[in-house]
Short mmCIF file of C-alpha atoms in Angstrom, two decimals:
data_model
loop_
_atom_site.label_atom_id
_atom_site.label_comp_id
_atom_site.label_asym_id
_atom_site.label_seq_id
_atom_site.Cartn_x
_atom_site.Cartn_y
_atom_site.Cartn_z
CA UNK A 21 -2.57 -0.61 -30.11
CA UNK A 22 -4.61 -4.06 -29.76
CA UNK A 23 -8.40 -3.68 -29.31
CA UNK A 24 -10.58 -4.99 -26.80
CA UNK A 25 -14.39 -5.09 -25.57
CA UNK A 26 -15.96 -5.60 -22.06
CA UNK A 27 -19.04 -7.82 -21.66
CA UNK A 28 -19.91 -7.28 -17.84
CA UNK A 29 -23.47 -6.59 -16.34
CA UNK A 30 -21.93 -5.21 -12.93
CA UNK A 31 -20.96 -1.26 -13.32
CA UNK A 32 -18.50 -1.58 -10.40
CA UNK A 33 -16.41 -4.29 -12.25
CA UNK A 34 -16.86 -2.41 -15.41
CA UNK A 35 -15.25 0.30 -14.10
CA UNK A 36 -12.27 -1.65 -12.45
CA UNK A 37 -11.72 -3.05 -16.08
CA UNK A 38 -12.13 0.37 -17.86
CA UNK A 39 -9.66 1.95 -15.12
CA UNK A 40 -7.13 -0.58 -15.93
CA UNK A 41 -7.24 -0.66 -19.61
CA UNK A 42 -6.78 2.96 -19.37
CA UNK A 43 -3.84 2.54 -16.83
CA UNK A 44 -2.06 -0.41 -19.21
CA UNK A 45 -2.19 2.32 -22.25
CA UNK A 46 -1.60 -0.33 -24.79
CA UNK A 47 -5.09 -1.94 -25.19
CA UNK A 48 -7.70 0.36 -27.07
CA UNK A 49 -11.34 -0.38 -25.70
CA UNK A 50 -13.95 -0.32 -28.10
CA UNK A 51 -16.71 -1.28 -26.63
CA UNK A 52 -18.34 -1.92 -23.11
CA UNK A 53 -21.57 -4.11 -22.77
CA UNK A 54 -23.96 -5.72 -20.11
CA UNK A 55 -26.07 -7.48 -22.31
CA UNK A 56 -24.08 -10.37 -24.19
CA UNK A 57 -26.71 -10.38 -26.84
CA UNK A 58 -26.02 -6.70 -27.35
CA UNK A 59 -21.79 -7.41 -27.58
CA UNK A 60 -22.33 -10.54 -30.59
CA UNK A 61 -24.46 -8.13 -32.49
CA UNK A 62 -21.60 -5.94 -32.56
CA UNK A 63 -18.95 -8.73 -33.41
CA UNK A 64 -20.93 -9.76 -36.51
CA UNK A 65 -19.71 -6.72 -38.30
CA UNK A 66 -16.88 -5.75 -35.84
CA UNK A 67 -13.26 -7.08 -35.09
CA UNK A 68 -11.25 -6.96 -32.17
CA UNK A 69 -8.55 -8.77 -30.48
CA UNK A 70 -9.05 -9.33 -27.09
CA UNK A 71 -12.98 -9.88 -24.97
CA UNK A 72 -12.81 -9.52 -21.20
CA UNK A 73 -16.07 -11.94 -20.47
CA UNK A 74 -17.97 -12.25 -17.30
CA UNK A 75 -19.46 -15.82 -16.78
CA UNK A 76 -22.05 -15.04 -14.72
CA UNK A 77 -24.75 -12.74 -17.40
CA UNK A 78 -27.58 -11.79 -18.06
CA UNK A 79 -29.92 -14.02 -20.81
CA UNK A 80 -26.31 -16.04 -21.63
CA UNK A 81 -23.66 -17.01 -19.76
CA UNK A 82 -19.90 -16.03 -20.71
CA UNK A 83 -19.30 -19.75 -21.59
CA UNK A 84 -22.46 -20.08 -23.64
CA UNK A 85 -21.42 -16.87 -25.12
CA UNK A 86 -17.51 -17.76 -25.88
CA UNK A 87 -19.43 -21.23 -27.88
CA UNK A 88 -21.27 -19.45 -29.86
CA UNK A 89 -18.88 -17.53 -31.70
CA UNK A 90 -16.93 -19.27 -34.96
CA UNK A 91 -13.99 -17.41 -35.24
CA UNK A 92 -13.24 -15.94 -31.26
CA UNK A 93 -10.51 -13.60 -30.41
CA UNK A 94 -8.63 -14.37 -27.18
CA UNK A 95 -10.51 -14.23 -23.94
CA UNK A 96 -9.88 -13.87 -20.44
CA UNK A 97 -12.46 -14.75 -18.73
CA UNK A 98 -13.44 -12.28 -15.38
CA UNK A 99 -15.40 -13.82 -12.33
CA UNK A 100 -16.29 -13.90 -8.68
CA UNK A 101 -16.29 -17.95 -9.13
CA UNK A 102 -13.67 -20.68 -9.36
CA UNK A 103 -16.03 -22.93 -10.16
CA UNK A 104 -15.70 -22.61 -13.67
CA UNK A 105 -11.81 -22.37 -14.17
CA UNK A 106 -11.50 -26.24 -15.39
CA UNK A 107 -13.91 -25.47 -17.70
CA UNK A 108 -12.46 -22.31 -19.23
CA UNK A 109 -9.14 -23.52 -20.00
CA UNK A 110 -10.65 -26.42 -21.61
CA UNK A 111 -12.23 -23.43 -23.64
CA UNK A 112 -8.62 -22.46 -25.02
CA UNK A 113 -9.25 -18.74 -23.02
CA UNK A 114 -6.12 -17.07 -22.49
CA UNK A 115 -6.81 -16.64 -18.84
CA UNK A 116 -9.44 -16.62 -15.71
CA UNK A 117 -8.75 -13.73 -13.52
CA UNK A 118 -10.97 -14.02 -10.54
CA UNK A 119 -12.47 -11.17 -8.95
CA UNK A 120 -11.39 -8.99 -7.08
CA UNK A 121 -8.45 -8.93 -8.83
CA UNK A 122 -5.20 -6.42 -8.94
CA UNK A 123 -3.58 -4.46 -11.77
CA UNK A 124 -1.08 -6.57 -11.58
CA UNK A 125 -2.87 -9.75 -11.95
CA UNK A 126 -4.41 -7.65 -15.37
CA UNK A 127 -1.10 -7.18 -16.96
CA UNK A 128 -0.13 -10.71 -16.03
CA UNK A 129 -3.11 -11.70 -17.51
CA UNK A 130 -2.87 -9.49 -21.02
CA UNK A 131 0.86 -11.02 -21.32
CA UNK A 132 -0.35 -14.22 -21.67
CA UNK A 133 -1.81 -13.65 -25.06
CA UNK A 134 0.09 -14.88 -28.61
CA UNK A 135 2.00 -12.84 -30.17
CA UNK A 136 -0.36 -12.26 -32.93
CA UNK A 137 -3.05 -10.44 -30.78
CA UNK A 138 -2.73 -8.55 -27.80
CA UNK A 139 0.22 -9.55 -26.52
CA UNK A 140 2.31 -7.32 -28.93
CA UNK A 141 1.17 -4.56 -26.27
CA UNK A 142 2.11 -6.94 -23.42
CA UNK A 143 5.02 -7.87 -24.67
CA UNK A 144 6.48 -4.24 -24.95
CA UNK A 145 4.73 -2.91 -21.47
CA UNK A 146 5.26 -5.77 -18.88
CA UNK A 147 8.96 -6.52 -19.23
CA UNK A 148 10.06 -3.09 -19.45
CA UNK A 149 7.70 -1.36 -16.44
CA UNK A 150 5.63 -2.34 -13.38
CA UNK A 151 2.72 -0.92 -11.81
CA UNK A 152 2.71 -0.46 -8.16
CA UNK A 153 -0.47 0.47 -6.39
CA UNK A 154 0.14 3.40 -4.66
CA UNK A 155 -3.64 4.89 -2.54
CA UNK A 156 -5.80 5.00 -5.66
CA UNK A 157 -2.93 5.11 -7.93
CA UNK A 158 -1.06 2.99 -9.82
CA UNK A 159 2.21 4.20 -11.04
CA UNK A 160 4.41 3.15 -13.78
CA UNK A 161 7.75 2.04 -12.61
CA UNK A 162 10.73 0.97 -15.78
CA UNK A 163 12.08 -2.00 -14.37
CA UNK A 164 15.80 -0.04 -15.69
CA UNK A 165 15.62 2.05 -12.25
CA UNK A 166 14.56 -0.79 -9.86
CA UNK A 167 17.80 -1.33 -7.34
CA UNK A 168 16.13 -3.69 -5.02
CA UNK A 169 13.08 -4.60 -3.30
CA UNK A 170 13.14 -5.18 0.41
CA UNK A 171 10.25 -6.87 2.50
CA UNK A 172 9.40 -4.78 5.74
CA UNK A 173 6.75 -6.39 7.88
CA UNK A 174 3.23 -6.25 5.79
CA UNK A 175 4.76 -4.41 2.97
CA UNK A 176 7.09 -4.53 0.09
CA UNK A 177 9.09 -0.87 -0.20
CA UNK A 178 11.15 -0.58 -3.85
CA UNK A 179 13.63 1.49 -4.24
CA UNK A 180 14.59 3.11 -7.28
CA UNK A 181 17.42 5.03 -8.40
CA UNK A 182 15.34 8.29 -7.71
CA UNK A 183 12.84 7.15 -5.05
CA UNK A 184 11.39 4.83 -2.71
CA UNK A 185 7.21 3.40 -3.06
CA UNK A 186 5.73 1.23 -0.98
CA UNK A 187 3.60 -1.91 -2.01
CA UNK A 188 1.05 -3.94 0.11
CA UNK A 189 2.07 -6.97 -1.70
CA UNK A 190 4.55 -9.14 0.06
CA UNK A 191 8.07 -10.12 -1.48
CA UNK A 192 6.89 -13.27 -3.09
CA UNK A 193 4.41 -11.84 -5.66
CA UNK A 194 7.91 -9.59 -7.23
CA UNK A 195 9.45 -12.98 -7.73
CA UNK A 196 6.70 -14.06 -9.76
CA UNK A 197 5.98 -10.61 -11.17
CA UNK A 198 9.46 -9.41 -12.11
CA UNK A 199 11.58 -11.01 -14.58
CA UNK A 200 14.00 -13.71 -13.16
CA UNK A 201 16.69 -13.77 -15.86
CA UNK A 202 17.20 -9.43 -14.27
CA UNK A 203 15.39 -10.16 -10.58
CA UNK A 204 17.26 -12.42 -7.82
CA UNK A 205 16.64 -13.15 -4.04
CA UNK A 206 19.80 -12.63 -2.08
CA UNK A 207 18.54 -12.68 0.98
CA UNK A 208 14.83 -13.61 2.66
CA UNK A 209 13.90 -9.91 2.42
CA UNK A 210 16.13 -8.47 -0.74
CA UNK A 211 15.34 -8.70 -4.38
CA UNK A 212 17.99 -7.51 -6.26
CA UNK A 213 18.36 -6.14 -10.13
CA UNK A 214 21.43 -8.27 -11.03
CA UNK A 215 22.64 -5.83 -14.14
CA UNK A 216 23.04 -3.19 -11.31
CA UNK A 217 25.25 -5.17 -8.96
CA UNK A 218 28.62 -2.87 -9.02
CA UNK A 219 30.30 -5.37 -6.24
CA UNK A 220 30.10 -8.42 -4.58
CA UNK A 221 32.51 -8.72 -1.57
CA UNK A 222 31.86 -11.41 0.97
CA UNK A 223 28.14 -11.60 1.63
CA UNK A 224 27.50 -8.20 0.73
CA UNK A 225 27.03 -6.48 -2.52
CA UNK A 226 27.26 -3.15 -3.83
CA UNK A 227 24.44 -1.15 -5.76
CA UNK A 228 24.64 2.48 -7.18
CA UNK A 229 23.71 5.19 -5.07
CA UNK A 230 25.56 3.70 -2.17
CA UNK A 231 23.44 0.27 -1.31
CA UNK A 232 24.59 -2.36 0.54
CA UNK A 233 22.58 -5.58 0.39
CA UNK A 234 23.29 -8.40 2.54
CA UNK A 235 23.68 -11.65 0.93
CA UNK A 236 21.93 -14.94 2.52
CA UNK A 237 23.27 -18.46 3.10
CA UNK A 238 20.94 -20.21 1.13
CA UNK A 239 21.24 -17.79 -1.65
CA UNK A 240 24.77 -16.59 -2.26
CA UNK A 241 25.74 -20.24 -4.41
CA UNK A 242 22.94 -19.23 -6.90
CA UNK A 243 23.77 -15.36 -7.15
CA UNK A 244 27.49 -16.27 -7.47
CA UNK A 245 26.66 -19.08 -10.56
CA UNK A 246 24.72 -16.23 -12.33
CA UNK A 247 27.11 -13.82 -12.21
CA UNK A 248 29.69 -16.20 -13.46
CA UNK A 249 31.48 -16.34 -9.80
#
């Protein structure tokens, strides 16, 4: 468990971060503050790994803030501006995650971070699961019972070995999302788990429960290099 503070002044994006700490269940929050003054009081005689930082605050701003401090833990930066992301990564922060901003986005953000801070909890949540917004929800999918992803009109619906969800995003954000070296394109609206792949024959292959995925043109070359055919 990696800890973490919040320095936001706006309760609504306080509780969007607060929600989705909670949801990630491998980041312990210790703190949430609007005043910045307030949050490097308590970092004189408190540690922690990880500061979600607004820019845009009260009496400081984020960047101001992040300056001051001699020793900083990693930082992703949180704002409804691009304006400043130049400047933050010149800042060494781990990430700028501008608002509003997905779940998903989070834990792509939180695995950015070395190894020696919060990333540990990263590292062991995002290649192993995925969250997919679901209503209010966001539930916790192991990437182990993903068959395939297929893109239908203005959603994404993923299929599992036990169910089917449905996901607003569109088919490109999996390929960026999931891992490639387990997560192909076979076709312009499949995304295949390759471990699971039980058959290819022709341009179709074979996944457990009785799937058949069509294979594209312009993608059967690459499938057939990684599975050594």
């Amino acid at each position: 468990m990696n800890s973490c503070i919040i320095i936001e002044d706006q309760p609504p994006a306080q509780r969007i971060l607060k929600t989705y700490i909670q949801d990630f269940g491998s980041l312990e929050l210790k703190g949430v503050f609007s005043d910045p003054i307030l949050a490097m009081e308590f970092l004189r005689t408190e540690e922690v790994d990880l500061i979600f930082l607004d820019i845009h605050l009260p009496k400081i701003s984020g960047i101001d803030f992040l300056k001051s401090l001699t020793h900083p833990p990693a930082v992703i930066f949180t704002t409804a501006f691009a304006d400043y992301a130049i400047e933050s990564y010149e800042l060494n922060v781990v990430d700028y995650l501008l608002k509003p901003f997905s779940f998903q986005r989070f834990v792509k953000a939180v695995a950015k971070l070395p190894a020696s801070t919060a990333a540990s909890a990263a590292a062991s949540t995002s290649p192993q699961t995925i969250f997919i917004k679901s209503g209010h929800d966001h539930i916790r999918i192991s990437l182990e019972d993903i068959l395939f992803i297929q893109s239908d009109a203005d959603y994404t619906e993923i299929h599992t070995r036990s169910r089917k969800e449905l996901s607003a995003e569109p088919l490109r954000y999996w390929l960026e999302v999931l891992p490639g070296q387990q997560f192909v394109r076979v076709h312009k609206s499949y995304i295949i788990h390759l471990d699971l792949v039980e058959k290819v024959s022709g341009n179709q292959l074979f996944l457990p429960g009785g799937h058949v995925i069509p294979i594209g043109r312009a993608f059967k070359d690459d499938l057939m290099g990684r599975i050594g055919g």
